[in-house]
Short mmCIF file of C-alpha atoms in Angstrom, two decimals:
data_model
loop_
_atom_site.label_atom_id
_atom_site.label_comp_id
_atom_site.label_asym_id
_atom_site.label_seq_id
_atom_site.Cartn_x
_atom_site.Cartn_y
_atom_site.Cartn_z
CA MET C 13 -119.46 76.97 -31.39
CA SER C 14 -123.18 77.00 -30.81
CA GLY C 15 -125.03 80.00 -32.14
CA ARG C 16 -122.50 80.95 -34.80
CA VAL C 17 -123.88 82.96 -37.73
CA GLN C 18 -122.44 84.26 -40.97
CA CYS C 19 -123.44 87.67 -42.23
CA VAL C 20 -123.59 87.40 -46.01
CA LEU C 21 -124.48 91.02 -46.64
CA CYS C 22 -121.07 92.18 -47.83
CA PRO C 23 -117.98 90.50 -49.27
CA HIS C 24 -116.33 90.29 -45.87
CA MET C 25 -118.77 87.44 -45.09
CA CYS C 26 -118.06 87.76 -41.36
CA VAL C 27 -118.48 84.57 -39.34
CA LEU C 28 -119.64 85.64 -35.91
CA ASP C 29 -119.82 83.81 -32.64
CA PRO C 30 -122.32 85.06 -30.07
CA GLY C 31 -121.19 88.43 -28.77
CA GLN C 32 -119.12 89.25 -31.85
CA ARG C 33 -119.92 91.95 -34.33
CA GLY C 34 -118.89 92.27 -37.95
CA ARG C 35 -116.19 94.38 -39.47
CA CYS C 36 -118.81 97.09 -39.95
CA THR C 37 -119.29 97.21 -36.13
CA VAL C 38 -123.05 97.57 -36.51
CA ARG C 39 -124.19 93.97 -37.04
CA LEU C 40 -124.00 91.90 -33.88
CA ASN C 41 -124.61 88.26 -33.02
CA VAL C 42 -126.95 88.24 -30.01
CA GLU C 43 -127.36 84.68 -28.77
CA GLY C 44 -127.33 83.21 -32.25
CA GLU C 45 -129.42 85.92 -33.93
CA LEU C 46 -127.88 88.61 -36.09
CA VAL C 47 -129.18 92.08 -35.24
CA SER C 48 -128.66 95.55 -36.63
CA LEU C 49 -127.62 98.04 -33.97
CA VAL C 50 -128.48 101.12 -36.01
CA TYR C 51 -131.96 100.51 -37.40
CA GLY C 52 -133.86 103.78 -37.00
CA ARG C 53 -130.87 105.42 -35.29
CA PRO C 54 -129.15 107.80 -37.70
CA VAL C 55 -126.30 109.90 -36.35
CA ALA C 56 -126.43 112.55 -39.06
CA VAL C 57 -129.57 114.18 -40.47
CA ASN C 58 -129.49 117.10 -42.89
CA VAL C 59 -131.27 118.70 -45.81
CA ASP C 60 -128.75 118.95 -48.66
CA PRO C 61 -128.80 120.04 -52.28
CA VAL C 62 -128.69 116.93 -54.46
CA GLU C 63 -125.54 118.37 -56.05
CA LYS C 64 -123.70 117.72 -52.79
CA LYS C 65 -124.04 113.93 -53.10
CA PRO C 66 -122.79 114.55 -55.85
CA LEU C 67 -125.56 113.85 -58.36
CA PHE C 68 -125.51 116.29 -61.28
CA HIS C 69 -128.01 114.55 -63.56
CA PHE C 70 -130.74 113.73 -61.05
CA LEU C 71 -133.40 116.27 -60.12
CA PRO C 72 -130.95 119.21 -60.28
CA GLY C 73 -131.58 122.03 -57.86
CA SER C 74 -133.68 119.88 -55.54
CA ASP C 75 -133.25 119.27 -51.83
CA VAL C 76 -132.74 115.79 -50.46
CA PHE C 77 -133.25 114.58 -46.93
CA SER C 78 -129.91 113.05 -45.99
CA ILE C 79 -129.36 110.50 -43.25
CA ALA C 80 -126.47 108.38 -42.07
CA THR C 81 -126.05 105.73 -39.43
CA ALA C 82 -122.74 104.94 -37.75
CA GLY C 83 -120.47 102.37 -39.32
CA CYS C 84 -118.82 101.29 -42.51
CA ASN C 85 -117.46 98.00 -43.82
CA LEU C 86 -114.39 99.70 -45.30
CA ARG C 87 -111.79 101.72 -43.46
CA CYS C 88 -110.41 104.12 -46.01
CA ARG C 89 -107.44 105.97 -44.66
CA PHE C 90 -108.64 109.15 -46.34
CA CYS C 91 -112.24 108.98 -45.12
CA GLN C 92 -113.81 112.43 -45.14
CA ASN C 93 -116.55 111.42 -42.67
CA TRP C 94 -114.47 109.24 -40.40
CA GLU C 95 -115.94 110.64 -37.18
CA ILE C 96 -119.15 108.77 -37.89
CA SER C 97 -118.21 106.16 -40.49
CA GLN C 98 -115.39 104.69 -38.44
CA ALA C 99 -117.30 105.00 -35.19
CA ALA C 100 -119.12 102.19 -33.46
CA PRO C 101 -122.80 102.78 -32.64
CA GLU C 102 -122.05 103.29 -28.97
CA ASP C 103 -119.62 106.13 -29.79
CA VAL C 104 -122.04 108.61 -31.36
CA ALA C 105 -125.36 109.84 -29.99
CA PRO C 106 -128.12 108.94 -32.44
CA TYR C 107 -131.49 110.38 -33.38
CA ASP C 108 -134.58 108.24 -32.89
CA LEU C 109 -135.87 108.26 -36.45
CA PRO C 110 -137.76 105.18 -37.64
CA PRO C 111 -138.56 104.90 -41.36
CA GLU C 112 -141.96 106.59 -41.03
CA ALA C 113 -140.39 109.59 -39.32
CA VAL C 114 -137.72 109.89 -42.01
CA VAL C 115 -140.34 110.04 -44.73
CA ASP C 116 -142.53 112.45 -42.76
CA SER C 117 -139.55 114.75 -42.16
CA ALA C 118 -138.45 114.64 -45.79
CA LEU C 119 -141.91 115.70 -46.92
CA GLU C 120 -142.14 118.34 -44.23
CA TYR C 121 -138.90 119.94 -45.48
CA GLY C 122 -140.02 119.89 -49.10
CA CYS C 123 -137.45 117.34 -50.21
CA ARG C 124 -137.90 115.30 -53.36
CA ALA C 125 -135.71 112.42 -52.28
CA ILE C 126 -134.12 110.70 -49.32
CA ALA C 127 -130.38 110.13 -49.52
CA TYR C 128 -128.59 107.42 -47.57
CA THR C 129 -125.19 109.03 -47.44
CA TYR C 130 -122.10 110.23 -45.49
CA THR C 131 -121.32 106.72 -44.18
CA GLU C 132 -122.03 103.33 -45.77
CA PRO C 133 -125.76 102.73 -46.21
CA MET C 134 -125.33 99.08 -47.14
CA VAL C 135 -124.43 98.11 -43.58
CA CYS C 136 -127.89 99.18 -42.42
CA ILE C 137 -129.67 97.72 -45.41
CA GLU C 138 -132.82 96.79 -43.47
CA TYR C 139 -133.33 100.43 -42.44
CA VAL C 140 -132.63 101.68 -45.95
CA ARG C 141 -134.98 99.17 -47.54
CA ASP C 142 -137.90 99.83 -45.18
CA THR C 143 -137.48 103.59 -45.55
CA ALA C 144 -137.15 103.41 -49.32
CA VAL C 145 -140.31 101.33 -49.64
CA LEU C 146 -142.28 103.87 -47.61
CA ALA C 147 -140.70 106.76 -49.49
CA ARG C 148 -141.76 105.37 -52.85
CA GLU C 149 -145.32 104.91 -51.62
CA ARG C 150 -145.39 108.59 -50.73
CA GLY C 151 -143.77 109.90 -53.90
CA LEU C 152 -140.20 110.36 -52.72
CA ALA C 153 -137.16 109.08 -54.57
CA SER C 154 -134.31 107.20 -52.89
CA ILE C 155 -130.62 107.89 -53.39
CA LEU C 156 -127.70 105.72 -52.35
CA VAL C 157 -124.29 107.24 -51.84
CA THR C 158 -122.19 104.17 -51.38
CA ALA C 159 -118.80 102.58 -51.71
CA GLY C 160 -120.61 99.64 -53.27
CA TYR C 161 -118.91 97.00 -51.15
CA VAL C 162 -121.87 94.65 -50.92
CA ASN C 163 -122.84 91.23 -52.22
CA PRO C 164 -124.96 90.98 -55.39
CA GLY C 165 -127.98 89.33 -53.76
CA PRO C 166 -128.76 92.03 -51.20
CA LEU C 167 -127.91 94.73 -53.69
CA MET C 168 -130.33 93.42 -56.30
CA GLU C 169 -133.14 93.28 -53.78
CA LEU C 170 -132.45 96.80 -52.61
CA ALA C 171 -131.92 98.21 -56.10
CA GLU C 172 -135.61 97.72 -56.83
CA TYR C 173 -136.33 100.64 -54.51
CA VAL C 174 -133.37 102.86 -55.42
CA ASP C 175 -133.78 105.61 -57.99
CA ALA C 176 -130.27 106.99 -58.13
CA ALA C 177 -126.84 106.19 -56.79
CA ASN C 178 -123.46 107.77 -56.58
CA VAL C 179 -120.90 105.01 -56.21
CA ASP C 180 -117.35 105.66 -55.05
CA LEU C 181 -114.94 103.94 -57.36
CA LYS C 182 -111.94 104.64 -55.21
CA SER C 183 -109.44 103.21 -57.64
CA ILE C 184 -109.23 100.72 -60.47
CA SER C 185 -106.50 98.90 -58.54
CA ASP C 186 -107.26 95.97 -56.27
CA SER C 187 -104.11 96.56 -54.24
CA TYR C 188 -105.26 100.13 -53.55
CA TYR C 189 -108.54 98.79 -52.21
CA ARG C 190 -106.67 96.34 -49.98
CA ASP C 191 -103.92 98.66 -48.80
CA VAL C 192 -105.83 101.91 -48.41
CA CYS C 193 -109.47 100.91 -47.98
CA GLY C 194 -109.62 97.48 -46.36
CA GLY C 195 -111.64 95.95 -49.15
CA THR C 196 -111.33 94.58 -52.65
CA LEU C 197 -112.10 96.00 -56.07
CA ALA C 198 -114.15 93.32 -57.82
CA PRO C 199 -117.33 93.62 -55.70
CA VAL C 200 -117.44 97.36 -56.35
CA LEU C 201 -117.26 96.85 -60.10
CA ASP C 202 -120.05 94.27 -59.80
CA THR C 203 -122.14 96.77 -57.84
CA LEU C 204 -121.77 99.38 -60.56
CA ARG C 205 -122.84 96.95 -63.27
CA ILE C 206 -125.77 95.66 -61.23
CA LEU C 207 -127.08 99.11 -60.44
CA LYS C 208 -126.75 100.15 -64.07
CA ASP C 209 -128.56 97.02 -65.26
CA SER C 210 -131.31 97.51 -62.69
CA GLY C 211 -132.23 100.87 -64.17
CA THR C 212 -130.91 102.94 -61.28
CA TRP C 213 -129.46 106.27 -62.36
CA VAL C 214 -125.73 105.91 -61.64
CA GLU C 215 -122.98 108.49 -61.25
CA VAL C 216 -119.42 107.60 -60.26
CA THR C 217 -117.02 109.45 -57.97
CA ASN C 218 -113.29 108.93 -57.83
CA LEU C 219 -111.40 110.67 -55.03
CA VAL C 220 -108.00 111.50 -56.49
CA VAL C 221 -105.38 111.14 -53.76
CA PRO C 222 -101.92 112.53 -54.46
CA THR C 223 -99.24 109.84 -54.92
CA LEU C 224 -101.66 106.99 -54.18
CA ASN C 225 -104.08 106.84 -57.11
CA ASP C 226 -103.34 109.92 -59.22
CA GLY C 227 -101.21 108.30 -61.90
CA LYS C 228 -102.23 109.26 -65.43
CA GLU C 229 -102.41 105.65 -66.58
CA GLU C 230 -104.50 104.60 -63.60
CA LEU C 231 -106.97 107.44 -64.10
CA GLU C 232 -107.19 106.57 -67.79
CA GLU C 233 -107.86 102.96 -66.95
CA LEU C 234 -110.59 103.98 -64.53
CA ALA C 235 -112.27 106.25 -67.06
CA GLY C 236 -111.96 103.51 -69.66
CA TRP C 237 -113.68 101.03 -67.38
CA VAL C 238 -116.57 103.44 -66.81
CA LEU C 239 -116.84 104.06 -70.54
CA ASP C 240 -116.76 100.40 -71.51
CA ASN C 241 -119.00 99.06 -68.75
CA LEU C 242 -121.41 101.85 -67.88
CA GLY C 243 -121.48 103.83 -71.09
CA PRO C 244 -120.43 107.30 -72.26
CA ASP C 245 -123.42 109.01 -70.64
CA THR C 246 -122.46 107.96 -67.11
CA PRO C 247 -121.25 111.05 -65.21
CA LEU C 248 -117.82 110.69 -63.65
CA HIS C 249 -116.74 113.02 -60.84
CA PHE C 250 -113.05 113.45 -60.08
CA SER C 251 -113.09 114.68 -56.52
CA ARG C 252 -110.42 116.62 -54.69
CA PHE C 253 -108.74 115.04 -51.67
CA PHE C 254 -108.08 117.03 -48.54
CA PRO C 255 -105.77 115.75 -45.76
CA MET C 256 -107.99 113.85 -43.37
CA TYR C 257 -108.15 110.99 -40.88
CA ARG C 258 -105.04 108.83 -41.40
CA LEU C 259 -103.73 110.65 -44.46
CA THR C 260 -102.90 114.01 -42.99
CA ASP C 261 -99.38 113.89 -44.36
CA LEU C 262 -100.48 114.29 -47.97
CA PRO C 263 -101.28 117.61 -49.65
CA PRO C 264 -104.65 118.42 -51.23
CA THR C 265 -105.00 117.23 -54.81
CA PRO C 266 -103.66 119.89 -57.18
CA ILE C 267 -106.42 121.40 -59.30
CA GLU C 268 -104.29 120.74 -62.38
CA THR C 269 -104.36 116.99 -61.70
CA LEU C 270 -108.15 117.01 -61.58
CA ALA C 271 -108.46 119.18 -64.67
CA GLU C 272 -106.09 116.93 -66.58
CA ALA C 273 -107.97 113.80 -65.51
CA ARG C 274 -111.20 115.42 -66.67
CA GLU C 275 -109.78 116.38 -70.05
CA THR C 276 -108.39 112.90 -70.54
CA ALA C 277 -111.70 111.21 -69.69
CA LEU C 278 -113.61 113.56 -71.97
CA GLY C 279 -111.10 112.85 -74.73
CA MET C 280 -111.65 109.12 -74.28
CA GLY C 281 -115.34 109.52 -75.00
CA LEU C 282 -117.13 110.10 -71.71
CA HIS C 283 -119.71 112.86 -72.18
CA HIS C 284 -119.99 114.21 -68.65
CA VAL C 285 -116.90 114.50 -66.47
CA TYR C 286 -116.83 116.82 -63.48
CA VAL C 287 -114.42 118.12 -60.88
CA GLY C 288 -115.64 118.01 -57.30
CA ASN C 289 -114.58 119.55 -53.98
CA ALA C 290 -112.93 122.36 -55.90
CA VAL C 291 -113.88 125.64 -57.49
CA THR C 292 -113.36 125.41 -61.24
CA THR C 293 -115.01 127.14 -64.16
CA ASP C 294 -115.65 124.21 -66.48
CA GLY C 295 -115.61 121.32 -64.04
CA MET C 296 -119.11 122.00 -62.71
CA VAL C 297 -120.87 122.62 -66.03
CA THR C 298 -123.03 120.13 -67.91
CA ARG C 299 -122.60 120.53 -71.64
CA CYS C 300 -124.66 119.16 -74.49
CA PRO C 301 -122.84 116.11 -75.84
CA ALA C 302 -123.83 117.13 -79.39
CA CYS C 303 -123.57 120.92 -79.75
CA GLY C 304 -121.42 121.65 -76.70
CA ALA C 305 -123.73 124.35 -75.33
CA GLU C 306 -123.69 124.98 -71.60
CA LEU C 307 -126.87 123.37 -70.27
CA VAL C 308 -126.56 123.26 -66.49
CA VAL C 309 -124.33 125.82 -64.81
CA ARG C 310 -123.54 125.47 -61.12
CA GLU C 311 -121.87 127.75 -58.64
CA GLY C 312 -120.93 125.60 -55.72
CA TYR C 313 -124.03 123.53 -55.07
CA LEU C 314 -126.32 126.16 -56.56
CA VAL C 315 -127.78 125.65 -60.03
CA THR C 316 -127.69 129.05 -61.76
CA ARG C 317 -128.76 128.02 -65.24
CA MET C 318 -130.76 125.11 -66.60
CA ASP C 319 -131.21 124.79 -70.34
CA ILE C 320 -132.64 121.30 -70.49
CA GLN C 321 -136.22 120.84 -71.61
CA ASP C 322 -137.96 117.49 -71.82
CA SER C 323 -134.63 115.79 -71.07
CA ALA C 324 -133.03 117.33 -74.15
CA CYS C 325 -130.74 120.22 -75.01
CA SER C 326 -132.86 123.32 -75.41
CA HIS C 327 -130.52 124.50 -78.21
CA CYS C 328 -130.26 121.45 -80.48
CA SER C 329 -132.78 118.97 -78.95
CA GLU C 330 -130.12 116.32 -78.39
CA PRO C 331 -131.26 114.02 -75.53
CA VAL C 332 -129.22 114.47 -72.37
CA ALA C 333 -128.96 111.46 -70.09
CA GLY C 334 -130.36 111.90 -66.61
CA ILE C 335 -133.54 112.29 -64.55
CA TRP C 336 -134.18 115.97 -64.95
CA GLU C 337 -137.70 116.53 -63.64
CA MET A 19 -117.47 76.83 -45.45
CA ILE A 20 -118.50 73.35 -46.62
CA LEU A 21 -117.96 74.46 -50.19
CA THR A 22 -114.53 75.71 -49.24
CA LEU A 23 -113.58 72.39 -47.70
CA VAL A 24 -114.90 70.44 -50.67
CA LEU A 25 -112.99 72.62 -53.12
CA MET A 26 -109.81 72.48 -51.07
CA THR A 27 -110.01 68.69 -50.86
CA TRP A 28 -110.68 68.47 -54.57
CA ALA A 29 -107.74 70.71 -55.29
CA LEU A 30 -105.34 68.73 -53.14
CA LEU A 31 -106.43 65.38 -54.55
CA PHE A 32 -106.86 66.13 -58.22
CA THR A 33 -104.90 69.16 -59.30
CA GLY A 34 -101.48 67.73 -58.93
CA SER A 35 -100.34 70.04 -56.16
CA ARG A 36 -97.07 68.89 -54.73
CA PRO A 37 -95.47 69.35 -51.35
CA GLU A 38 -93.04 72.20 -51.51
CA GLY A 39 -90.03 72.51 -49.28
CA GLU A 40 -90.29 71.05 -45.82
CA GLY A 41 -93.89 70.16 -45.23
CA THR A 42 -95.47 73.14 -46.97
CA VAL A 43 -98.15 72.59 -49.58
CA ARG A 44 -98.73 75.08 -52.36
CA LEU A 45 -102.41 75.47 -53.10
CA PRO A 46 -103.70 76.47 -56.51
CA ALA A 47 -104.31 80.19 -56.74
CA VAL A 48 -108.06 79.80 -57.05
CA ILE A 49 -108.23 77.86 -53.79
CA GLU A 50 -106.13 80.45 -52.05
CA HIS A 51 -108.56 83.06 -53.33
CA ILE A 52 -111.55 81.13 -52.00
CA MET A 53 -109.85 80.71 -48.65
CA ALA A 54 -109.13 84.40 -48.51
CA LEU A 55 -112.76 85.20 -49.21
CA ALA A 56 -114.15 82.71 -46.72
CA GLY A 57 -111.62 83.08 -43.94
CA ASP A 58 -111.29 85.58 -41.17
CA GLU A 59 -107.62 86.30 -41.83
CA ARG A 60 -107.82 89.70 -43.46
CA PRO A 61 -105.08 91.90 -42.09
CA TRP A 62 -106.10 94.65 -44.49
CA ALA A 63 -109.63 94.87 -43.11
CA ARG A 64 -111.03 95.95 -39.78
CA PRO A 65 -110.95 92.95 -37.43
CA ILE A 66 -113.99 91.14 -36.13
CA GLU A 67 -114.44 92.15 -32.51
CA ALA A 68 -116.17 90.86 -29.43
CA ALA A 69 -118.64 93.46 -28.22
CA ASP A 70 -119.16 94.41 -24.61
CA MET A 71 -122.52 92.68 -24.37
CA GLU A 72 -123.38 94.19 -21.01
CA LEU A 73 -122.94 97.65 -22.50
CA MET A 74 -124.81 96.68 -25.65
CA GLU A 75 -127.79 95.49 -23.66
CA GLU A 76 -127.78 98.65 -21.57
CA LEU A 77 -127.70 100.78 -24.72
CA GLU A 78 -130.48 98.76 -26.28
CA GLU A 79 -132.66 99.14 -23.20
CA SER A 80 -132.06 102.89 -23.16
CA GLY A 81 -132.96 103.20 -26.83
CA TRP A 82 -129.48 104.32 -27.89
CA THR A 83 -129.08 101.28 -30.12
CA THR A 84 -131.55 98.80 -31.54
CA PHE A 85 -131.49 95.02 -31.69
CA HIS A 86 -133.38 94.95 -34.95
CA ALA A 87 -133.55 91.47 -36.44
CA ALA A 88 -131.22 91.25 -39.42
CA GLU A 89 -132.48 87.93 -40.67
CA TRP A 90 -132.54 89.06 -44.26
CA TRP A 91 -128.98 88.18 -45.28
CA VAL A 92 -127.59 85.79 -42.73
CA LYS A 93 -126.65 82.12 -42.60
CA LYS A 94 -126.87 80.05 -39.46
CA ASP A 95 -124.92 76.89 -38.82
CA GLU A 96 -127.93 74.80 -37.85
CA ASP A 97 -125.83 71.66 -37.35
CA GLU A 98 -123.88 73.26 -34.57
CA ARG A 99 -126.78 74.88 -32.79
#
């Protein structure tokens, strides 16, 4: 058919005839030209603590200007932000916020970074790129909170402007990605390696869903992959599931499951393993990988103690991985 | 898509695939994987949809949505245009 285009942004590689839009719902073929429907039109705008992303080793205690456009190229049955991520652009009233306005607002609110978060930032990559370029020019960092379901080419171009990323590694099982998320595993693993190699500060989140991906062996395999491919200093967050969207028939993740996963991952050699979406005593604390002293203590999203000086433990001077200042 | 066709042809001609049962042909796993990646048949993913273009144009004119050129990562089938 005349005017057919193929979007090669993400692994879905949607082939679109005029009038069709991709699986993300936000990239549309208009008379043979692919357009983004959400450029400069975020549907969520907030000032958040960076700990909420979660990023525990990147500018702790700072505020980040957080934006999200509608749409996502996955359709996770447990999505915690499904009202906007699974919505089409016509379903949610947007703000008019071009890149310049995002940067101006972030500075006005005293933020140190802009986070592209809540939904999938990769599906509005043009908006993210243009904003991130401007942000860097004006001294602001850029943070991606992403499922990482994107092709290597676009990712590598964008990574140049990204300072930190939290990537959802939803499972280490390809069938889980297919059955529960509408995607595949391999591209996500590639994304993690590419971001790490590009010098972006990377933290990993795994949402532990009861009965679906909470097996001890699976969680061990996931932690082992992070250890082997991203290194022992990469923070790993085991996050608590709450019944949501299409998985309302499952209970919240037991705290014991998360604590056990954390202990296992620490025992395997990862230095920084956290528990998210839950109140725990040890699961929110950053410890020195050498002397074990408590370095960063958090209560909720609030940093209550910070014993890191010049990127090192203030007790034994062991370097602690992260971007601390 | 051209690459897919070339690889599929190559596979059928040179990899010794044999007809299986009544008229079915078993493709090598790698070719099946390539087809899965290139094709639109992905029951596990959100389907590709036709948009209501009249509505889209109205929303674009009102400023609700944008028609921002996304020429950065796109391929066009020039032969068919």
